[in-house]
Amino acid sequence: MADDATVPDLSVEFAGIKLSNPLLLASGIADETGASMARAVKEGAGGVVTKSLSIQPRQGHPNPCIVEVEGGLINAMGLPNPGIEGFREEIEHYKKKTRGRAPIIASVFGSSIEEYVEASTLAEGLGVDGLELNGSCPNAKGLGLQFGQDPVVIIELVREVKARTTLPVLFKLTPNTHDIVTLARAVQEGGADGIVAINTLQAMKIDIMTARPVLTNTTGGLSGPAIRPVGVRCVFEMARAPDIRIPIMGVGGISTWEDVIEYMMAGATAVQVGTSISWGNLNVFGEMKKGLRAFLMGTGRRSIKDITGLAAGVGH
Ligand code: DHB
């Protein structure tokens, strides 16, 4: 191995959260238990995001709630989770296993601003390093998506949460909008420390033999490689808006180191990896790190930080 001076630096800081590399495990994938989240770190993730947690436990939707389509998955799990308190042991196990090497961000949601605030303070009590407000679940009635599509509600939601926590607060934005930049401005105006983009795209699949929707929820959220160009465009649009100064975490269809570079060039400071892991190997993190280092070395760069926003000011 080359000596330290020539090994490119993959570390980044996102909204005050220090990461040894810019790759995080995305919410909802392989994050059911402390052990599975710790495994992602062992394989090379710089941090993890928990599954979305609510104050009370939730069962979620009956099967079928996930279907594979070309280029991705459509899911409508209905935000099943054991409740914030029910997840305490998993977080403790994670922290014991990873010993501060990789921050853990709690994804939280509620059915009102008050519930988001209470969920956030309860999650802070679990000893996490940051909060990701899931303001964009497309599947659960009265939850998430309505909050995430209205800039006025976003401002108030973020402001209320920020007033009650000392943790960095990130807001996960939906692409199911005609203007993601306006939503991003609302996130910043509310006082959030960072933006996460994108959540899943509303989609559906019909079984042509029965003429019925496959998912019990009828529609669901599309994730996977098919949505990457949408995510890259969203990150690019937000990054090149001169008044948006908070950092952006890119997510949506990332499965190779080239995808990571693409999101970072569009303007992301860090990224999350989800659906590509649900297809099998957690060692994508290790492979991505190797690819990122080789790319930096091959292009004469010392730090991954130099990639962020390279293309963001360069539109035609
Ligand atoms: C679900 C939640 C999401 O935030 C999403 O993007 C897709 C599905 C769900 O649990 O149904």
Tab-separated table of C-alpha atoms and ligand atoms in Angstrom:
chain	number	residue	atom	x	y	z
A	1	MET	CA	0.000	0.000	0.000
A	2	ALA	CA	1.173	3.508	-0.768
A	3	ASP	CA	2.285	5.659	2.141
A	4	ASP	CA	-0.264	7.900	3.836
A	5	ALA	CA	0.619	11.047	1.939
A	6	THR	CA	-0.559	9.470	-1.302
A	7	VAL	CA	-3.665	7.678	-0.051
A	8	PRO	CA	-6.638	9.895	-0.871
A	9	ASP	CA	-8.724	11.051	2.069
A	10	LEU	CA	-12.337	9.826	2.002
A	11	SER	CA	-13.440	11.569	5.194
A	12	VAL	CA	-16.169	14.214	5.075
A	13	GLU	CA	-18.150	16.232	7.542
A	14	PHE	CA	-21.876	16.533	6.989
A	15	ALA	CA	-23.822	19.085	9.049
A	16	GLY	CA	-21.343	18.664	11.872
A	17	ILE	CA	-21.428	14.860	11.664
A	18	LYS	CA	-17.918	13.481	11.061
A	19	LEU	CA	-17.791	10.525	8.696
A	20	SER	CA	-14.719	8.422	7.833
A	21	ASN	CA	-16.144	8.115	4.317
A	22	PRO	CA	-19.163	9.601	2.538
A	23	LEU	CA	-21.137	6.322	2.239
A	24	LEU	CA	-24.092	5.697	4.567
A	25	LEU	CA	-26.592	2.890	4.788
A	26	ALA	CA	-29.965	4.336	3.681
A	27	SER	CA	-33.087	4.129	5.814
A	28	GLY	CA	-35.226	1.033	5.418
A	29	ILE	CA	-32.586	-1.328	4.065
A	30	ALA	CA	-30.692	-3.883	6.191
A	31	ASP	CA	-31.313	-1.696	9.221
A	32	GLU	CA	-33.781	-3.884	11.110
A	33	THR	CA	-31.315	-4.675	13.884
A	34	GLY	CA	-28.233	-3.306	15.589
A	35	ALA	CA	-26.314	-6.283	14.235
A	36	SER	CA	-27.268	-5.663	10.599
A	37	MET	CA	-26.410	-1.969	10.858
A	38	ALA	CA	-23.073	-2.795	12.490
A	39	ARG	CA	-22.420	-5.263	9.673
A	40	ALA	CA	-22.747	-2.429	7.134
A	41	VAL	CA	-20.049	-0.537	9.035
A	42	LYS	CA	-17.827	-3.625	9.113
A	43	GLU	CA	-18.225	-3.793	5.335
A	44	GLY	CA	-17.143	-0.169	5.034
A	45	ALA	CA	-20.086	2.190	5.552
A	46	GLY	CA	-19.131	5.523	7.112
A	47	GLY	CA	-22.481	5.772	8.910
A	48	VAL	CA	-26.006	4.407	9.012
A	49	VAL	CA	-29.597	5.642	9.026
A	50	THR	CA	-32.140	3.612	11.003
A	51	LYS	CA	-35.414	2.389	9.575
A	52	SER	CA	-38.097	5.057	9.982
A	53	LEU	CA	-39.308	5.103	13.571
A	54	SER	CA	-42.536	6.426	15.109
A	55	ILE	CA	-43.608	7.042	18.694
A	56	GLN	CA	-45.783	3.922	18.740
A	57	PRO	CA	-45.008	0.569	17.072
A	58	ARG	CA	-46.634	0.018	13.654
A	59	GLN	CA	-47.533	-3.190	11.860
A	60	GLY	CA	-47.335	-1.873	8.324
A	61	HIS	CA	-49.308	-3.121	5.336
A	62	PRO	CA	-50.182	-6.756	4.593
A	63	ASN	CA	-48.330	-8.597	1.817
A	64	PRO	CA	-47.659	-8.197	-1.002
A	65	CYS	CA	-45.930	-4.953	-0.111
A	66	ILE	CA	-42.912	-5.159	-2.397
A	67	VAL	CA	-42.545	-5.967	-6.098
A	68	GLU	CA	-39.527	-6.041	-8.370
A	69	VAL	CA	-39.731	-4.071	-11.624
A	70	GLU	CA	-37.225	-3.215	-14.339
A	71	GLY	CA	-34.476	-1.172	-12.757
A	72	GLY	CA	-35.778	-1.232	-9.234
A	73	LEU	CA	-38.314	-2.142	-6.589
A	74	ILE	CA	-41.708	-0.729	-5.724
A	75	ASN	CA	-42.541	-0.997	-2.038
A	76	ALA	CA	-45.372	0.013	0.233
A	77	MET	CA	-44.337	-1.454	3.557
A	78	GLY	CA	-46.450	1.103	5.413
A	79	LEU	CA	-43.603	2.142	7.723
A	80	PRO	CA	-43.593	-0.926	9.981
A	81	ASN	CA	-41.388	-0.428	13.029
A	82	PRO	CA	-41.165	-1.405	16.694
A	83	GLY	CA	-41.544	2.189	17.907
A	84	ILE	CA	-38.690	4.356	19.116
A	85	GLU	CA	-38.458	2.806	22.563
A	86	GLY	CA	-38.665	-0.642	21.007
A	87	PHE	CA	-35.562	0.168	18.968
A	88	ARG	CA	-33.420	1.237	21.947
A	89	GLU	CA	-31.683	-2.130	22.325
A	90	GLU	CA	-30.764	-2.204	18.640
A	91	ILE	CA	-29.100	1.202	18.904
A	92	GLU	CA	-27.243	0.142	22.035
A	93	HIS	CA	-26.045	-3.018	20.314
A	94	TYR	CA	-24.940	-0.983	17.299
A	95	LYS	CA	-22.989	1.452	19.434
A	96	LYS	CA	-21.300	-1.325	21.377
A	97	LYS	CA	-20.225	-3.016	18.146
A	98	THR	CA	-19.036	0.082	16.297
A	99	ARG	CA	-17.595	2.055	19.248
A	100	GLY	CA	-18.039	5.509	17.800
A	101	ARG	CA	-16.470	4.662	14.433
A	102	ALA	CA	-19.611	5.398	12.427
A	103	PRO	CA	-22.400	7.822	13.369
A	104	ILE	CA	-25.987	6.618	13.503
A	105	ILE	CA	-28.807	8.848	12.317
A	106	ALA	CA	-32.373	8.109	13.433
A	107	SER	CA	-35.054	8.403	10.762
A	108	VAL	CA	-38.303	9.561	12.381
A	109	PHE	CA	-41.835	10.363	11.262
A	110	GLY	CA	-45.236	11.214	12.706
A	111	SER	CA	-48.787	12.102	11.714
A	112	SER	CA	-48.641	15.685	12.982
A	113	ILE	CA	-46.013	18.291	13.733
A	114	GLU	CA	-46.392	17.496	17.428
A	115	GLU	CA	-45.718	13.823	16.748
A	116	TYR	CA	-42.608	14.630	14.704
A	117	VAL	CA	-41.343	16.754	17.590
A	118	GLU	CA	-42.037	14.063	20.189
A	119	ALA	CA	-40.497	11.368	17.975
A	120	SER	CA	-37.401	13.534	17.549
A	121	THR	CA	-36.904	14.120	21.265
A	122	LEU	CA	-37.491	10.434	22.033
A	123	ALA	CA	-34.941	9.485	19.364
A	124	GLU	CA	-32.439	11.945	20.831
A	125	GLY	CA	-32.886	10.057	24.098
A	126	LEU	CA	-31.594	6.908	22.372
A	127	GLY	CA	-28.188	8.538	21.964
A	128	VAL	CA	-28.130	8.903	18.180
A	129	ASP	CA	-25.857	11.348	16.347
A	130	GLY	CA	-28.456	13.036	14.163
A	131	LEU	CA	-32.069	13.013	13.008
A	132	GLU	CA	-33.474	12.465	9.538
A	133	LEU	CA	-37.080	13.628	9.264
A	134	ASN	CA	-38.854	11.341	6.815
A	135	GLY	CA	-41.159	13.926	5.334
A	136	SER	CA	-41.903	11.924	2.277
A	137	CYS	CA	-43.285	8.454	2.788
A	138	PRO	CA	-45.586	7.970	-0.185
A	139	ASN	CA	-47.638	5.136	1.268
A	140	ALA	CA	-49.108	5.745	4.677
A	141	LYS	CA	-52.234	7.861	4.750
A	142	GLY	CA	-51.848	10.960	6.888
A	143	LEU	CA	-48.135	10.369	7.286
A	144	GLY	CA	-45.144	11.921	5.720
A	145	LEU	CA	-45.881	12.894	2.168
A	146	GLN	CA	-48.363	15.702	2.844
A	147	PHE	CA	-45.855	17.174	5.276
A	148	GLY	CA	-43.079	16.914	2.776
A	149	GLN	CA	-44.841	18.572	-0.172
A	150	ASP	CA	-45.930	21.816	1.457
A	151	PRO	CA	-43.183	24.399	2.028
A	152	VAL	CA	-45.188	26.208	4.708
A	153	VAL	CA	-45.606	22.988	6.701
A	154	ILE	CA	-41.937	22.059	6.177
A	155	ILE	CA	-40.758	25.364	7.656
A	156	GLU	CA	-42.906	24.947	10.755
A	157	LEU	CA	-42.096	21.252	11.176
A	158	VAL	CA	-38.349	21.806	10.989
A	159	ARG	CA	-38.496	24.880	13.207
A	160	GLU	CA	-40.426	23.033	15.921
A	161	VAL	CA	-38.075	20.049	15.836
A	162	LYS	CA	-34.978	22.275	15.852
A	163	ALA	CA	-36.314	24.170	18.872
A	164	ARG	CA	-36.408	20.930	20.909
A	165	THR	CA	-33.207	19.144	19.967
A	166	THR	CA	-29.504	19.851	19.929
A	167	LEU	CA	-28.854	17.164	17.303
A	168	PRO	CA	-28.178	17.933	13.652
A	169	VAL	CA	-31.510	17.766	11.834
A	170	LEU	CA	-31.693	16.539	8.240
A	171	PHE	CA	-34.864	16.569	6.163
A	172	LYS	CA	-35.483	13.872	3.553
A	173	LEU	CA	-37.169	15.373	0.521
A	174	THR	CA	-39.593	13.786	-1.880
A	175	PRO	CA	-39.112	13.930	-5.640
A	176	ASN	CA	-42.915	13.778	-5.956
A	177	THR	CA	-43.192	17.521	-6.460
A	178	HIS	CA	-43.009	19.960	-9.334
A	179	ASP	CA	-40.370	22.060	-7.553
A	180	ILE	CA	-37.868	20.437	-5.218
A	181	VAL	CA	-35.804	23.637	-4.936
A	182	THR	CA	-38.702	25.445	-3.242
A	183	LEU	CA	-39.010	22.555	-0.777
A	184	ALA	CA	-35.254	22.688	-0.130
A	185	ARG	CA	-35.473	26.421	0.603
A	186	ALA	CA	-38.215	25.689	3.139
A	187	VAL	CA	-36.019	23.056	4.794
A	188	GLN	CA	-33.219	25.609	5.100
A	189	GLU	CA	-35.523	28.387	6.265
A	190	GLY	CA	-36.851	26.154	9.040
A	191	GLY	CA	-33.282	25.863	10.278
A	192	ALA	CA	-32.387	22.310	9.215
A	193	ASP	CA	-28.714	21.386	9.092
A	194	GLY	CA	-28.895	19.339	5.906
A	195	ILE	CA	-31.019	17.968	3.075
A	196	VAL	CA	-31.362	14.309	2.099
A	197	ALA	CA	-32.641	13.699	-1.437
A	198	ILE	CA	-34.390	11.802	-2.857
A	199	ASN	CA	-37.016	9.549	-1.333
A	200	THR	CA	-38.888	7.107	-3.572
A	201	LEU	CA	-40.977	8.013	-6.614
A	202	GLN	CA	-44.672	7.151	-6.528
A	203	ALA	CA	-45.277	4.172	-8.786
A	204	MET	CA	-47.455	1.114	-9.362
A	205	LYS	CA	-47.520	-2.316	-10.972
A	206	ILE	CA	-50.578	-4.116	-12.352
A	207	ASP	CA	-50.919	-7.895	-12.641
A	208	ILE	CA	-52.351	-8.200	-16.166
A	209	MET	CA	-53.774	-11.696	-15.564
A	210	THR	CA	-55.978	-10.490	-12.730
A	211	ALA	CA	-56.259	-6.829	-13.806
A	212	ARG	CA	-55.413	-5.819	-10.260
A	213	PRO	CA	-52.637	-3.796	-8.679
A	214	VAL	CA	-49.958	-6.098	-7.268
A	215	LEU	CA	-49.431	-4.182	-4.020
A	216	THR	CA	-52.108	-4.263	-1.314
A	217	ASN	CA	-51.603	-0.514	-0.977
A	218	THR	CA	-52.204	-0.151	-4.766
A	219	THR	CA	-49.294	2.274	-5.180
A	220	GLY	CA	-45.813	2.318	-3.679
A	221	GLY	CA	-42.436	3.987	-3.839
A	222	LEU	CA	-39.989	3.175	-6.655
A	223	SER	CA	-36.324	2.860	-5.689
A	224	GLY	CA	-33.222	1.476	-7.395
A	225	PRO	CA	-31.128	2.310	-10.472
A	226	ALA	CA	-34.179	3.553	-12.420
A	227	ILE	CA	-34.472	6.619	-10.176
A	228	ARG	CA	-30.799	7.625	-10.150
A	229	PRO	CA	-31.056	10.174	-12.982
A	230	VAL	CA	-33.987	11.784	-11.167
A	231	GLY	CA	-31.992	11.973	-7.939
A	232	VAL	CA	-28.937	13.403	-9.678
A	233	ARG	CA	-31.097	16.070	-11.325
A	234	CYS	CA	-32.721	16.982	-8.000
A	235	VAL	CA	-29.359	17.272	-6.198
A	236	PHE	CA	-27.962	19.324	-9.089
A	237	GLU	CA	-30.910	21.738	-9.068
A	238	MET	CA	-30.629	22.323	-5.330
A	239	ALA	CA	-26.838	22.592	-5.335
A	240	ARG	CA	-26.742	25.220	-8.033
A	241	ALA	CA	-29.346	27.419	-6.315
A	242	PRO	CA	-27.054	30.099	-4.863
A	243	ASP	CA	-29.234	30.686	-1.809
A	244	ILE	CA	-29.187	27.040	-0.688
A	245	ARG	CA	-26.154	26.723	1.555
A	246	ILE	CA	-26.888	23.686	3.748
A	247	PRO	CA	-25.252	20.432	2.608
A	248	ILE	CA	-27.034	17.798	0.550
A	249	MET	CA	-26.865	14.041	1.054
A	250	GLY	CA	-27.626	12.229	-2.187
A	251	VAL	CA	-29.680	9.026	-2.300
A	252	GLY	CA	-31.498	7.111	-4.999
A	253	GLY	CA	-30.247	4.235	-7.111
A	254	ILE	CA	-26.587	4.272	-6.104
A	255	SER	CA	-24.882	0.930	-6.638
A	256	THR	CA	-21.330	1.654	-7.857
A	257	TRP	CA	-18.509	4.082	-7.051
A	258	GLU	CA	-19.233	5.845	-10.345
A	259	ASP	CA	-22.757	6.553	-9.092
A	260	VAL	CA	-21.291	8.042	-5.906
A	261	ILE	CA	-19.012	10.344	-7.921
A	262	GLU	CA	-21.931	11.379	-10.114
A	263	TYR	CA	-24.077	12.397	-7.121
A	264	MET	CA	-21.130	14.207	-5.547
A	265	MET	CA	-20.315	16.079	-8.746
A	266	ALA	CA	-23.980	17.129	-8.853
A	267	GLY	CA	-23.497	18.650	-5.413
A	268	ALA	CA	-23.804	15.969	-2.735
A	269	THR	CA	-21.395	16.027	0.225
A	270	ALA	CA	-22.232	12.444	1.190
A	271	VAL	CA	-24.529	9.705	-0.125
A	272	GLN	CA	-26.742	6.881	1.074
A	273	VAL	CA	-26.947	3.410	-0.418
A	274	GLY	CA	-30.138	1.378	-0.143
A	275	THR	CA	-31.806	-0.736	-2.793
A	276	SER	CA	-28.560	-2.064	-4.288
A	277	ILE	CA	-27.884	-3.660	-0.897
A	278	SER	CA	-31.275	-5.311	-0.728
A	279	TRP	CA	-30.198	-7.303	-3.780
A	280	GLY	CA	-27.497	-9.036	-1.834
A	281	ASN	CA	-24.133	-7.811	-0.870
A	282	LEU	CA	-23.248	-5.398	1.857
A	283	ASN	CA	-19.698	-5.418	0.543
A	284	VAL	CA	-20.709	-2.777	-2.019
A	285	PHE	CA	-19.389	-0.322	0.582
A	286	GLY	CA	-15.889	-1.825	0.430
A	287	GLU	CA	-15.972	-1.966	-3.354
A	288	MET	CA	-17.118	1.643	-3.579
A	289	LYS	CA	-14.348	2.826	-1.263
A	290	LYS	CA	-11.753	1.074	-3.388
A	291	GLY	CA	-13.184	2.615	-6.545
A	292	LEU	CA	-13.359	6.098	-5.036
A	293	ARG	CA	-9.717	5.956	-3.900
A	294	ALA	CA	-8.577	4.727	-7.310
A	295	PHE	CA	-10.550	7.475	-9.054
A	296	LEU	CA	-9.064	10.153	-6.816
A	297	MET	CA	-5.536	8.824	-7.318
A	298	GLY	CA	-6.021	8.506	-11.071
A	299	THR	CA	-7.224	12.087	-11.341
A	300	GLY	CA	-4.556	13.521	-9.040
A	301	ARG	CA	-6.874	14.470	-6.194
A	302	ARG	CA	-6.152	14.167	-2.502
A	303	SER	CA	-9.623	14.344	-1.011
A	304	ILE	CA	-13.140	13.257	-1.869
A	305	LYS	CA	-14.269	16.686	-0.673
A	306	ASP	CA	-12.841	18.119	-3.904
A	307	ILE	CA	-15.502	16.284	-5.922
A	308	THR	CA	-18.571	17.887	-4.336
A	309	GLY	CA	-20.283	20.285	-6.709
A	310	LEU	CA	-17.781	19.976	-9.573
A	311	ALA	CA	-20.649	19.857	-12.037
A	312	ALA	CA	-23.161	21.915	-10.084
A	313	GLY	CA	-22.260	25.249	-11.597
A	314	VAL	CA	-21.749	23.847	-15.042
A	315	GLY	CA	-25.212	23.461	-16.546
A	316	HIS	CA	-26.033	24.441	-20.107
B	1	DHB	C1	-42.197	3.428	2.648
B	1	DHB	C2	-41.643	4.550	3.243
B	1	DHB	C3	-40.877	5.414	2.489
B	1	DHB	O1	-40.313	6.541	3.002
B	1	DHB	C4	-40.670	5.141	1.141
B	1	DHB	O2	-39.941	5.992	0.428
B	1	DHB	C5	-41.216	4.027	0.557
B	1	DHB	C6	-41.983	3.154	1.316
B	1	DHB	C7	-43.081	2.515	3.421
B	1	DHB	O3	-42.714	2.092	4.537
B	1	DHB	O4	-44.160	2.192	2.931
